[in-house]
Short mmCIF file of C-alpha atoms (C1' of nucleotides) in Angstrom, two decimals:
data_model
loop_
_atom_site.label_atom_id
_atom_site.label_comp_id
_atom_site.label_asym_id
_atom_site.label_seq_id
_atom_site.Cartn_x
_atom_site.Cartn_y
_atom_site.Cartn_z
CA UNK A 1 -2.33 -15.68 27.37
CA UNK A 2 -3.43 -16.76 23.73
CA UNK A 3 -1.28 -16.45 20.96
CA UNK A 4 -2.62 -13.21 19.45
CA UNK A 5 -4.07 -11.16 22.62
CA UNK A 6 -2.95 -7.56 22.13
CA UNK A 7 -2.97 -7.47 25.73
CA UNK A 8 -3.43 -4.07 26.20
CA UNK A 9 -6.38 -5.17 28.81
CA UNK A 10 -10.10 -4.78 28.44
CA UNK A 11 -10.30 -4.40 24.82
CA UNK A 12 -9.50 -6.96 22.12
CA UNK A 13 -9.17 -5.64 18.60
CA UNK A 14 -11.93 -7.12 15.98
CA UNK A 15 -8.39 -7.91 14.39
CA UNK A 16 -6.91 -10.13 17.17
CA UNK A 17 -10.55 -11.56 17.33
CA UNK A 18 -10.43 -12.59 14.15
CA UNK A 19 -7.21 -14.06 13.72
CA UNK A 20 -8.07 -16.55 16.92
CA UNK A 21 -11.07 -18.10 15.42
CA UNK A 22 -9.43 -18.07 11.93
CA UNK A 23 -6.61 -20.35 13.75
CA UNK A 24 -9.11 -22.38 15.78
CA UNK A 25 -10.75 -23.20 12.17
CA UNK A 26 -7.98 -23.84 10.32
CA UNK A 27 -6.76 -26.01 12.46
CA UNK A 28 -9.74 -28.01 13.15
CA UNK A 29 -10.45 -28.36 9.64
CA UNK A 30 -7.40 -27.42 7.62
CA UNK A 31 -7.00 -24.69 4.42
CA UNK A 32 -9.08 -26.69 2.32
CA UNK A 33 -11.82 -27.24 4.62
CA UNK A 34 -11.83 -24.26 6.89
CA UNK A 35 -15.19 -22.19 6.21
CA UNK A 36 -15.03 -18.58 5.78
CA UNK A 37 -18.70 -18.69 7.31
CA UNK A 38 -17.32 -20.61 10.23
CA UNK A 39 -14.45 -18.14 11.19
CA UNK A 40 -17.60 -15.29 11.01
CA UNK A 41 -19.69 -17.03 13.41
CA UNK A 42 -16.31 -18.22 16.06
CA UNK A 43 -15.67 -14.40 15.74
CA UNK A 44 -19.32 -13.57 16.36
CA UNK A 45 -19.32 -11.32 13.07
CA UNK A 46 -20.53 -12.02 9.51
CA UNK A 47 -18.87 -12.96 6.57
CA UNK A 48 -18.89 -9.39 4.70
CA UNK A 49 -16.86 -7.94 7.63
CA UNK A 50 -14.46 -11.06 7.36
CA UNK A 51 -13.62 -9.80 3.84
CA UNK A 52 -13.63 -6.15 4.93
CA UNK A 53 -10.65 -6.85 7.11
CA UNK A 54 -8.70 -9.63 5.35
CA UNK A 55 -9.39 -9.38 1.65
CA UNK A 56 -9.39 -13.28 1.05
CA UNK A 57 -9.42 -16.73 2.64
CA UNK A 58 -6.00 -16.94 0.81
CA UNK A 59 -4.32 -13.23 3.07
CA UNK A 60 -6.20 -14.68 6.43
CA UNK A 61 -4.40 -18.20 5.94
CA UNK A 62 -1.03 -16.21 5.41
CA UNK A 63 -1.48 -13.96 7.65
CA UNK A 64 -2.60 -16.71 10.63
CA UNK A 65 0.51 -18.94 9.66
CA UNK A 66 2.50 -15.85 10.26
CA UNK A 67 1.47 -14.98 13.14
CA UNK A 68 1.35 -18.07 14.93
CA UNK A 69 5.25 -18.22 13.83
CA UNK A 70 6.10 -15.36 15.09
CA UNK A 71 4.49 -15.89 18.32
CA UNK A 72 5.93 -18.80 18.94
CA UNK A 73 9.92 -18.11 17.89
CA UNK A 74 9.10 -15.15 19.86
CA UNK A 75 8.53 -17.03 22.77
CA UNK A 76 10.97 -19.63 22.57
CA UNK A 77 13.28 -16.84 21.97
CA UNK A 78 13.03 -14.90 24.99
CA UNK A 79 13.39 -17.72 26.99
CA UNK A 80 16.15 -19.05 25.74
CA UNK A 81 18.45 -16.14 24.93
CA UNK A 82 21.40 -15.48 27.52
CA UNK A 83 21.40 -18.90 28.29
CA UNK A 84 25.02 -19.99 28.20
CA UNK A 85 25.52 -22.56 30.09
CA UNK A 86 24.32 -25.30 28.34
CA UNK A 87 22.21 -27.32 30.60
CA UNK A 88 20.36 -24.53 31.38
CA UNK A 89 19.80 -23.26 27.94
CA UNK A 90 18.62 -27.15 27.23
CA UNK A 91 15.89 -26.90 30.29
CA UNK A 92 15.05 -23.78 29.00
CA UNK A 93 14.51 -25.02 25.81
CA UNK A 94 12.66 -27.92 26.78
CA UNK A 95 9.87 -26.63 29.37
CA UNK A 96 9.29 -23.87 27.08
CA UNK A 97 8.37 -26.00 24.18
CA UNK A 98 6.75 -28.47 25.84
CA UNK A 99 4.47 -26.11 28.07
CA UNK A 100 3.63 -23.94 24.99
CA UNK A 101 3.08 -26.72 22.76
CA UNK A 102 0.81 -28.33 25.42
CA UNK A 103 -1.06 -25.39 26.61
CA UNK A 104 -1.52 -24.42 23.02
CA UNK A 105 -1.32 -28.12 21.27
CA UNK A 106 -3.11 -26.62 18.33
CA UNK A 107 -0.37 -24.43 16.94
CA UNK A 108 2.14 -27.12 16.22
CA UNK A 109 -0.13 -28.91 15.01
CA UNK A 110 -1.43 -25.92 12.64
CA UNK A 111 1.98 -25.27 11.16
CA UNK A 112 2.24 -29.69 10.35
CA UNK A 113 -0.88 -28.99 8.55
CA UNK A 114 0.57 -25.83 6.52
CA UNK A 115 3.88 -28.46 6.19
CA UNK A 116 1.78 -30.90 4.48
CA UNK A 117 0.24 -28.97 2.08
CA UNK A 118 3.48 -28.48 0.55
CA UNK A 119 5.61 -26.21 2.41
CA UNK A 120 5.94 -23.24 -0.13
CA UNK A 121 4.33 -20.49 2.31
CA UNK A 122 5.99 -21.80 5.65
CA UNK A 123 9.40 -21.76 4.05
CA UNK A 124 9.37 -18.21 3.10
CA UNK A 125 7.29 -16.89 5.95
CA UNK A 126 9.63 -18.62 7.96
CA UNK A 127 12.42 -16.67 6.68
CA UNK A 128 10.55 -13.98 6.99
CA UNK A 129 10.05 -14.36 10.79
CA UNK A 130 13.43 -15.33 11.45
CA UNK A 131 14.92 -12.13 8.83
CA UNK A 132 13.30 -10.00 11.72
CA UNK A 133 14.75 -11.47 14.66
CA UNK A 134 18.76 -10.61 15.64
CA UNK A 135 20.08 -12.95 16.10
CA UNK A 136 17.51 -15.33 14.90
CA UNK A 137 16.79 -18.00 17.38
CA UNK A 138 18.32 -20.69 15.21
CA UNK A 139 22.02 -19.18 15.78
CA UNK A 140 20.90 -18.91 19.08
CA UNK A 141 20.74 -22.31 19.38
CA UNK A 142 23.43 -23.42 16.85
CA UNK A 143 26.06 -21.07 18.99
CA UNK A 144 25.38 -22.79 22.49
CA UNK A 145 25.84 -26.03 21.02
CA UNK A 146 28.36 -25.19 19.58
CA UNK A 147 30.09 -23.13 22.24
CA UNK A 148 29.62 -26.39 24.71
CA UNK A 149 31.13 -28.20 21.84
CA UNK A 150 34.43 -26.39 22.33
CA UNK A 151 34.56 -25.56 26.06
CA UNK A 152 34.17 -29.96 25.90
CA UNK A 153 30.84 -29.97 27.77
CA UNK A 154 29.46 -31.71 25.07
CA UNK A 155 30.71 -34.42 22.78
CA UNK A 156 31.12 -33.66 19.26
CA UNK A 157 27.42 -33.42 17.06
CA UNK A 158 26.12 -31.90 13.95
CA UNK A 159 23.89 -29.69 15.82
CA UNK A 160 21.10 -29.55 13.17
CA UNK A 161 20.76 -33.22 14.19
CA UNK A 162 20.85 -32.12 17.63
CA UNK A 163 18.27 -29.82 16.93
CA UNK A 164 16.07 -31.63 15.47
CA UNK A 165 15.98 -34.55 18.20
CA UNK A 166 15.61 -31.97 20.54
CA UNK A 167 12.47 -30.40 18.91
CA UNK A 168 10.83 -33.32 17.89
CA UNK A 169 10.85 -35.10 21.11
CA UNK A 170 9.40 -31.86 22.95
CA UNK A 171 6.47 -31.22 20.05
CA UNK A 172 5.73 -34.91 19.83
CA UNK A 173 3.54 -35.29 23.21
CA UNK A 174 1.51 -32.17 22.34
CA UNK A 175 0.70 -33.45 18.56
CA UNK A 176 0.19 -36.97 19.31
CA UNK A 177 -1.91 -36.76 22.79
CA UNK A 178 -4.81 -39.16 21.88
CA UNK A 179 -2.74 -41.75 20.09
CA UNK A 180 -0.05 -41.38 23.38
CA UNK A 181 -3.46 -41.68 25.13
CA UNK A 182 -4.59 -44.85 23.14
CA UNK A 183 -0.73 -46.62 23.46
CA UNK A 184 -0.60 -45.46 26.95
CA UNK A 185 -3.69 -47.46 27.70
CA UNK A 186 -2.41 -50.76 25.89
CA UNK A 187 0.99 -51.10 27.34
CA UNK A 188 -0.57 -50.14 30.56
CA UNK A 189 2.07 -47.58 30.90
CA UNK A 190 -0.55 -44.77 32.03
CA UNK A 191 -2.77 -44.89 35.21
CA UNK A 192 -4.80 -43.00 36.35
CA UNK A 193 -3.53 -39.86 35.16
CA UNK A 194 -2.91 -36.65 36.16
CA UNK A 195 -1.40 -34.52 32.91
CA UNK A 196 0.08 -31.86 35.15
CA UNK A 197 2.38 -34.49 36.85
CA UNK A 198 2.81 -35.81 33.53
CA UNK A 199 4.28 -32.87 31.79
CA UNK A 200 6.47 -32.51 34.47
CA UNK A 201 7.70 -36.18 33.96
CA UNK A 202 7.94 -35.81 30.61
CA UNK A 203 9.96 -32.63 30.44
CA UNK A 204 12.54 -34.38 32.88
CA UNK A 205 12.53 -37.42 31.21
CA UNK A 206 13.66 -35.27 27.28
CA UNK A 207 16.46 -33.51 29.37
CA UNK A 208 17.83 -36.24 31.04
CA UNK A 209 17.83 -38.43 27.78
CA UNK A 210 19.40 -35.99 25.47
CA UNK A 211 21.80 -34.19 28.14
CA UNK A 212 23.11 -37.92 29.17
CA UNK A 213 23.30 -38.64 25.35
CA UNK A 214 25.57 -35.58 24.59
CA UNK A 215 27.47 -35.08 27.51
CA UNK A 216 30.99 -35.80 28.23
CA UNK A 217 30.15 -37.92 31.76
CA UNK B 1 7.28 -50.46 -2.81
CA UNK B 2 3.90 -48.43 -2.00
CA UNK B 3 1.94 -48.87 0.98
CA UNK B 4 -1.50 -50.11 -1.02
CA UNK B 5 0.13 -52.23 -3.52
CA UNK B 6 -1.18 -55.48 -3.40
CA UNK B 7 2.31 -56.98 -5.10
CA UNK B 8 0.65 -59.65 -6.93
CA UNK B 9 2.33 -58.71 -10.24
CA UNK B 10 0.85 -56.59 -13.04
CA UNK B 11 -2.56 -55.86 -12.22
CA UNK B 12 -3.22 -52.88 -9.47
CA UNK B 13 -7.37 -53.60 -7.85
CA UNK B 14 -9.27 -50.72 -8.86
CA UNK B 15 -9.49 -50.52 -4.93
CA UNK B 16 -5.95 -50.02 -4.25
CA UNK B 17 -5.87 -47.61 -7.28
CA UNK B 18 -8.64 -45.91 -5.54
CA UNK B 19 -6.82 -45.69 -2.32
CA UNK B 20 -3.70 -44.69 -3.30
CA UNK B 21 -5.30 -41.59 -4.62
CA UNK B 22 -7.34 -40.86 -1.88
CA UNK B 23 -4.33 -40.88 0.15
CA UNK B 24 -2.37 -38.30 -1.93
CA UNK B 25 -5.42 -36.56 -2.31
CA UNK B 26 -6.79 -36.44 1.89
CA UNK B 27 -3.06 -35.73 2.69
CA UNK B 28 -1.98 -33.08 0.14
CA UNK B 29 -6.01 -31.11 0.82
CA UNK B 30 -6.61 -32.31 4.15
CA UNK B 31 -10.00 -33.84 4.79
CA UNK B 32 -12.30 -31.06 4.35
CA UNK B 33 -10.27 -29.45 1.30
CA UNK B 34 -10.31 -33.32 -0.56
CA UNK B 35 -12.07 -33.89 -3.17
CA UNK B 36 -14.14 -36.40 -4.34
CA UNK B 37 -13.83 -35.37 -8.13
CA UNK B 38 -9.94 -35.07 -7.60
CA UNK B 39 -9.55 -38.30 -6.30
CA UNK B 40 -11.52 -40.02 -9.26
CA UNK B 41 -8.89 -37.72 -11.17
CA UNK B 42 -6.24 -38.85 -9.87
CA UNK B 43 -7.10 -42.48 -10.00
CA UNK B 44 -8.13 -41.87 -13.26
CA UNK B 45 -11.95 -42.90 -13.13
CA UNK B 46 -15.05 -40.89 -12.56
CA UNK B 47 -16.79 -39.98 -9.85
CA UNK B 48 -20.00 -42.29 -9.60
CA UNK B 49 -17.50 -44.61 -9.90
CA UNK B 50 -16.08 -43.78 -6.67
CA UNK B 51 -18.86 -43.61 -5.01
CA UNK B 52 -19.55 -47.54 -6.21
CA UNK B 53 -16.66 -49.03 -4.49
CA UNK B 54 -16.83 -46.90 -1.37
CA UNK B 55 -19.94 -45.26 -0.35
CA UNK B 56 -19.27 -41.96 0.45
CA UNK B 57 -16.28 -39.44 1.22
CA UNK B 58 -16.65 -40.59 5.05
CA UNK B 59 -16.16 -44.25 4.65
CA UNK B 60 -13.60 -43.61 1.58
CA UNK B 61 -11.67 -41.48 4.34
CA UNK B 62 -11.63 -44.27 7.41
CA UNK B 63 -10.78 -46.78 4.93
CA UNK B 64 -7.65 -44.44 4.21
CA UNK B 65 -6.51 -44.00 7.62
CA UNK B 66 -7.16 -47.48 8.65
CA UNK B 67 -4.87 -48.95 5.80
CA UNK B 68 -1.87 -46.37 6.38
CA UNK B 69 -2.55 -46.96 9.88
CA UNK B 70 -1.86 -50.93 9.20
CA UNK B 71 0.43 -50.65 6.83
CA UNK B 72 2.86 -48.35 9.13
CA UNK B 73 2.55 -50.58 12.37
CA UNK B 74 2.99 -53.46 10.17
CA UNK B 75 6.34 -52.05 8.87
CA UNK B 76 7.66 -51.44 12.22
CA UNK B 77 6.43 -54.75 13.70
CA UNK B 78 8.00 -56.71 11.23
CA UNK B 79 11.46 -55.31 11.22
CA UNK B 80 11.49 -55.17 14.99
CA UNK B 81 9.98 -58.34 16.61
CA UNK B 82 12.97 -60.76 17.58
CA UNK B 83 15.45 -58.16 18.21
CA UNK B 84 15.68 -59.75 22.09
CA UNK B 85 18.73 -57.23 21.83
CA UNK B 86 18.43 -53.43 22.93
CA UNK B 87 21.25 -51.32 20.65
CA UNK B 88 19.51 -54.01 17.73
CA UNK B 89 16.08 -53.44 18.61
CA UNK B 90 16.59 -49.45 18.80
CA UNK B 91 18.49 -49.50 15.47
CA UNK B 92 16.25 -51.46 13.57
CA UNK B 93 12.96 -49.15 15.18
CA UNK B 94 15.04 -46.10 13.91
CA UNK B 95 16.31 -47.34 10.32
CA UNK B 96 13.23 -48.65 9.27
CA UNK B 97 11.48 -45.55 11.07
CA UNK B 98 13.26 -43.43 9.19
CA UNK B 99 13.58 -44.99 6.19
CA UNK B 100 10.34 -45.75 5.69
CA UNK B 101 9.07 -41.82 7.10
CA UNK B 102 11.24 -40.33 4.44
CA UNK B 103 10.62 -42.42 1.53
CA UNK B 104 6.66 -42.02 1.93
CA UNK B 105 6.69 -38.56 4.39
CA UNK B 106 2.41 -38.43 3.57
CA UNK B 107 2.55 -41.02 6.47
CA UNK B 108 3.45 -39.10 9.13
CA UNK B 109 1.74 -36.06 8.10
CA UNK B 110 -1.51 -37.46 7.19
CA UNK B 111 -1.71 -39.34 10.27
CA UNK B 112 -1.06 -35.46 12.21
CA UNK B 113 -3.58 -34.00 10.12
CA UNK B 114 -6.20 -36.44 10.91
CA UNK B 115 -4.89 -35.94 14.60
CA UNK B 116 -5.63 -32.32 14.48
CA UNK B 117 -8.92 -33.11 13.34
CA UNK B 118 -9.48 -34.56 17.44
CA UNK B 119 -8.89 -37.48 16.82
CA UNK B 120 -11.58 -39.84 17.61
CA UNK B 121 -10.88 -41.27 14.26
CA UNK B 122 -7.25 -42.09 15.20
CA UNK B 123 -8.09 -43.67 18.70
CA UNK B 124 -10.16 -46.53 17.48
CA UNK B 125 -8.78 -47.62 14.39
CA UNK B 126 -5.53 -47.54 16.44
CA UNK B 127 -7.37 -49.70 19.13
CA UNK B 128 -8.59 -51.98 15.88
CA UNK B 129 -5.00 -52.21 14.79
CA UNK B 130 -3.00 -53.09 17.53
CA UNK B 131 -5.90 -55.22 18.46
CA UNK B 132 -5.41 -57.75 15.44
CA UNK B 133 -1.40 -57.93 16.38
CA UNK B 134 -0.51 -60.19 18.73
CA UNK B 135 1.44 -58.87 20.53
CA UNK B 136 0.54 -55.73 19.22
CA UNK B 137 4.19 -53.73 18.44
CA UNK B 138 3.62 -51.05 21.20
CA UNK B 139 3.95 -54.40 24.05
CA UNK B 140 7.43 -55.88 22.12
CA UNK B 141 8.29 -52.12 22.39
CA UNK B 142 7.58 -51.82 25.73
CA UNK B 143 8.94 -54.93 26.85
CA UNK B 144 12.08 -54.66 24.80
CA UNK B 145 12.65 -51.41 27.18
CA UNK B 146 11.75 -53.42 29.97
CA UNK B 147 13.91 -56.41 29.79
CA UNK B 148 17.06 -54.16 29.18
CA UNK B 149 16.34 -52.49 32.28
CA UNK B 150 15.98 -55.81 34.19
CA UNK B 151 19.04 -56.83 32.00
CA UNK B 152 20.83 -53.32 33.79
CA UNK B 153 21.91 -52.92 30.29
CA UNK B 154 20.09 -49.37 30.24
CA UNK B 155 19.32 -47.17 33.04
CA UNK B 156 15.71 -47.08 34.68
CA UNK B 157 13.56 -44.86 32.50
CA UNK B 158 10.02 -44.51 31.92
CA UNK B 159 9.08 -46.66 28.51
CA UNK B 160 6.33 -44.05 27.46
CA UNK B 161 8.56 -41.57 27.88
CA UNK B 162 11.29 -42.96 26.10
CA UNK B 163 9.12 -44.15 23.01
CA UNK B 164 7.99 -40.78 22.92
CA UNK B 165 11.54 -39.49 22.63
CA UNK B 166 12.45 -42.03 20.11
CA UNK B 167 9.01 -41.56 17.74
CA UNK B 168 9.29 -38.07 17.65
CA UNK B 169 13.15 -37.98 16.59
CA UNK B 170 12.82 -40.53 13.97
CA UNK B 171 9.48 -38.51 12.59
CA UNK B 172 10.17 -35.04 12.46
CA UNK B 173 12.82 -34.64 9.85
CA UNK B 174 10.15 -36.62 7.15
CA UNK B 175 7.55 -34.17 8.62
CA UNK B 176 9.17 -31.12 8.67
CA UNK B 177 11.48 -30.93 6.01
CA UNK B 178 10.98 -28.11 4.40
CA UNK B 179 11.52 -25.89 7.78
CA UNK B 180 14.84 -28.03 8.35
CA UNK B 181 16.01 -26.76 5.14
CA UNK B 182 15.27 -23.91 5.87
CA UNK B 183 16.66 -23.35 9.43
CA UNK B 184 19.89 -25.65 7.70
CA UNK B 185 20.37 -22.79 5.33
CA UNK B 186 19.85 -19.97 7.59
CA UNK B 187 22.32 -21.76 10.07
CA UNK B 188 24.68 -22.69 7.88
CA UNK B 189 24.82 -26.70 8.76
CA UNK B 190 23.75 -27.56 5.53
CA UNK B 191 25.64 -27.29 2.39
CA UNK B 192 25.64 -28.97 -0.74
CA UNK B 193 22.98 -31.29 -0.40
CA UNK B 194 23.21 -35.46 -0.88
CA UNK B 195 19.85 -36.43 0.90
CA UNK B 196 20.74 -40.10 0.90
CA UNK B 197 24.10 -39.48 2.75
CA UNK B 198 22.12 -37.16 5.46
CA UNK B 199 19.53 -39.66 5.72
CA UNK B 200 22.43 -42.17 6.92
CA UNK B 201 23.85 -39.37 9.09
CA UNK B 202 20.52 -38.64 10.98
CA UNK B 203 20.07 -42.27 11.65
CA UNK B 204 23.51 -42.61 13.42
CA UNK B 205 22.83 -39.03 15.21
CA UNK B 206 19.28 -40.75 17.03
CA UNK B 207 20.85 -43.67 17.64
CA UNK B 208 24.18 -42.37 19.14
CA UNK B 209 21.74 -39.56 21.28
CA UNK B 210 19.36 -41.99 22.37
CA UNK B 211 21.64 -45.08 22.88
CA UNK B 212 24.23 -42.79 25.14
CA UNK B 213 21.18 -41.17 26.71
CA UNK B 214 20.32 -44.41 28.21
CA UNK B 215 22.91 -46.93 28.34
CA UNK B 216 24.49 -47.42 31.49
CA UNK B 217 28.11 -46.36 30.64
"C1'" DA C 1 -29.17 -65.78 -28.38
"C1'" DA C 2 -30.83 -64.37 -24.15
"C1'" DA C 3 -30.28 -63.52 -19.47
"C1'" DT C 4 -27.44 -62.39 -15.64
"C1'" DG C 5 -24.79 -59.44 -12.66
"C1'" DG C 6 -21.04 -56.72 -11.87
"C1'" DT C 7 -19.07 -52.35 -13.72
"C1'" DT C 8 -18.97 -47.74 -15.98
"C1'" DT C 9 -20.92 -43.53 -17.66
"C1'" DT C 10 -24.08 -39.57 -18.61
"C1'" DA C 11 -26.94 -36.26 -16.81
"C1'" DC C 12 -28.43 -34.29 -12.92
"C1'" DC C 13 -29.75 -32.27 -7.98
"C1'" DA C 14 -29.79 -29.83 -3.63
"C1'" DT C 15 -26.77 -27.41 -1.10
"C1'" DA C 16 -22.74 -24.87 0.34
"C1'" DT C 17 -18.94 -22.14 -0.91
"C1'" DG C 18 -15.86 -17.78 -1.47
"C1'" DG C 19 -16.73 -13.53 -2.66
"C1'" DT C 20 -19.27 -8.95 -3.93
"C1'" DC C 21 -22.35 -4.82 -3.88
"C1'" DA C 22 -24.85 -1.30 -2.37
"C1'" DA C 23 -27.27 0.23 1.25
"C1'" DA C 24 -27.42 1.20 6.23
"C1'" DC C 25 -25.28 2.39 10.47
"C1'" DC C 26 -22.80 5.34 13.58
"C1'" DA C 27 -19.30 8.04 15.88
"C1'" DT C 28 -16.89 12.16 15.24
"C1'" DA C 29 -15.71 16.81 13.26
"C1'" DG C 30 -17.18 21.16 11.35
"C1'" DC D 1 -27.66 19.77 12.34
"C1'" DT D 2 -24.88 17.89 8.61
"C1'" DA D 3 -21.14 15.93 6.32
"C1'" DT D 4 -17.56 12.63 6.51
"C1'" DG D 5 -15.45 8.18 6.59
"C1'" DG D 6 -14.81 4.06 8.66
"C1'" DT D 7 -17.71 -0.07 9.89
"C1'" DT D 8 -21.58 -3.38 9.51
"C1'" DT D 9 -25.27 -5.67 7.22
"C1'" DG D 10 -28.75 -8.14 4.02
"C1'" DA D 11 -29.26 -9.82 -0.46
"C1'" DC D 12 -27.12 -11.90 -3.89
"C1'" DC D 13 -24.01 -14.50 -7.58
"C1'" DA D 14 -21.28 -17.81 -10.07
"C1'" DT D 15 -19.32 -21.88 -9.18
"C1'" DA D 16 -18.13 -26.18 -7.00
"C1'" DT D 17 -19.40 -29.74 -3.97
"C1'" DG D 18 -20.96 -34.62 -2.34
"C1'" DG D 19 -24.05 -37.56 -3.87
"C1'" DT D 20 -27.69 -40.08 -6.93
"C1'" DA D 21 -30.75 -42.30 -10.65
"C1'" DA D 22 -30.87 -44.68 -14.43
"C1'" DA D 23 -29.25 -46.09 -18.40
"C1'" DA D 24 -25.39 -48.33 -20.98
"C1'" DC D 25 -21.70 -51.53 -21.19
"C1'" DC D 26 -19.63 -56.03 -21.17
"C1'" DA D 27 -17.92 -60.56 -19.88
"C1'" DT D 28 -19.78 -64.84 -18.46
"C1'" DT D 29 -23.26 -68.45 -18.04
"C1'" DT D 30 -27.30 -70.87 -19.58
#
DNA sequence: AAATGGTTTTACCATATGGTCAAACCATAG
DNA sequence: CTATGGTTTGACCATATGGTAAAACCATTT
């Protein structure tokens, strides 16, 4: 299912329609070069009814990044939660970044964009999207490492650290595919290739590296 | 020092003026939001001008990626060739990683912008690149991994893999900075701020993570 | 002094851009 | 049928964009 499909079967709103081709342009060209035109024709309307629905280029940007945010905490969310053992929470963690971020490769790639155009608006939506989740899914994920932390599953870490190991060796596949692709290729590290096997690989290969590097053998 | 400065002393080529601030310019707009008048602007010329020393936003935009593209791999290579030993060779990849992603964090996110662009761009001047190393750094990478698996010194892992690990935990704090702060604050994990002393901190937690993750005990 | 050749600037163009307005459309309610 | 109110459209505007032509500048050579 894509990102903002209201699901409610046959019908997609002219809303939800929107918002998809206003990510797939954004992210193909970034704020600055993202064409109002261009969103119009992905959506298959014109550009009048663009601004009939979201005043400005400026609300459509906001309101994609915010979406796509809460879409994807939302997912990682739900499957993590209730996880508390900690290898499981860790798998869980894993295949559901790394499938989302590889079915959908565009979206963390969208929000690096939104990063380096300053990071005003992703800071505050983000704590936004995070206000309306409770617990947000950063405690979530603070409290199990911390919790295996105590019960001595885990060796002592700053878990922010943790964290951020965690998520960037998950994301980096997705964002980086054709330079992977390209290095692959030179080291001769990638034959023929079949991606599904790959992902596979690659999500055993992040939780046996980090769970070996925190665990008390 | 900056990655287009061409050291020799005092005076800074018009070119390297240029690209510096095409590079701020490409990475804080993107390439379609750029400018071509901005970037004369910022390099404090005008814009025929810019179009005499590079042709045309295309060209001036290749030229940008190829350079940070050379510069970066250049970095790495030379702080990481000779290391013949692993925990060496993986501290000096992350410090000057690190280090280098944090004091110039464009890097990173330019390079991820022009990825989510497709990047065609990105495969060949990559190819180009690691093409006029010899060895290029992605083979002493490899075969660092390699030898300390022969060695037994690490457990049998998939390089790729691993490299992907390692790239992605060394980049994402540079890149996404201001949604670590904000998860930090939200979290609690960070307080009062010296970014120097967590700079020092994050190296140690990638190495620690990584080294445990595959040294054989 | 005159000529040369690289550099810099002024004035400009065709086109594309975000955005608007008023008219047209169309389903539903009275 | 007619009125209502949300939706859709064609025509349009002020401005900004990448790019160019040609003239002006200026240090060096002859």
């Amino acid at each position: 299912m894509a990102p903002f499909d209201r699901g409610s079967g046959e019908e997609v709103s002219k809303e939800s329609l929107i918002l998809e081709a206003a990510m797939d342009e954004f992210i193909a060209e970034g704020w600055g070069g993202a064409r109002m035109q261009s969103i119009a024709d992905r959506a298959g309307i014109n550009k009048p009814l663009l601004h009939y629905y979201f005043r400005s280029k400026e609300k459509l940007y906001r309101e994609t990044v915010y979406r796509v945010m809460e879409y994807f905490f939302g997912v990682v969310m739900g499957n993590v939660q209730g996880k508390d053992n900690f290898p499981d929470f860790l798998r869980s963690f894993i295949d559901t970044v790394v499938d989302e971020t590889t079915s959908h490769p565009r979206i963390p790639l969208f929000l690096m964009q939104e990063l380096s155009r300053g990071g005003e608006a992703i800071r505050s939506i983000l704590s936004d999207v995070l206000g309306k989740q409770n617990p947000p899914v950063t405690e979530v994920m603070r409290d199990n490492i911390l919790r295996a932390m105590e019960r001595g599953e885990i060796r002592q870490v700053n878990p922010i650290h943790f964290i951020m190991n965690l998520i960037g060796s998950c994301l980096y596949y997705a964002m980086a595919e054709p330079m992977i692709m390209e290095i692959g290729k030179q080291i001769g590290m990638i034959g023929l290739f079949d991606k599904k096997a790959f992902i596979e690989e690659r999500k055993e290969a992040i939780f046996t590296l980090l769970y070996h590097g925190v665990a008390n053998e």
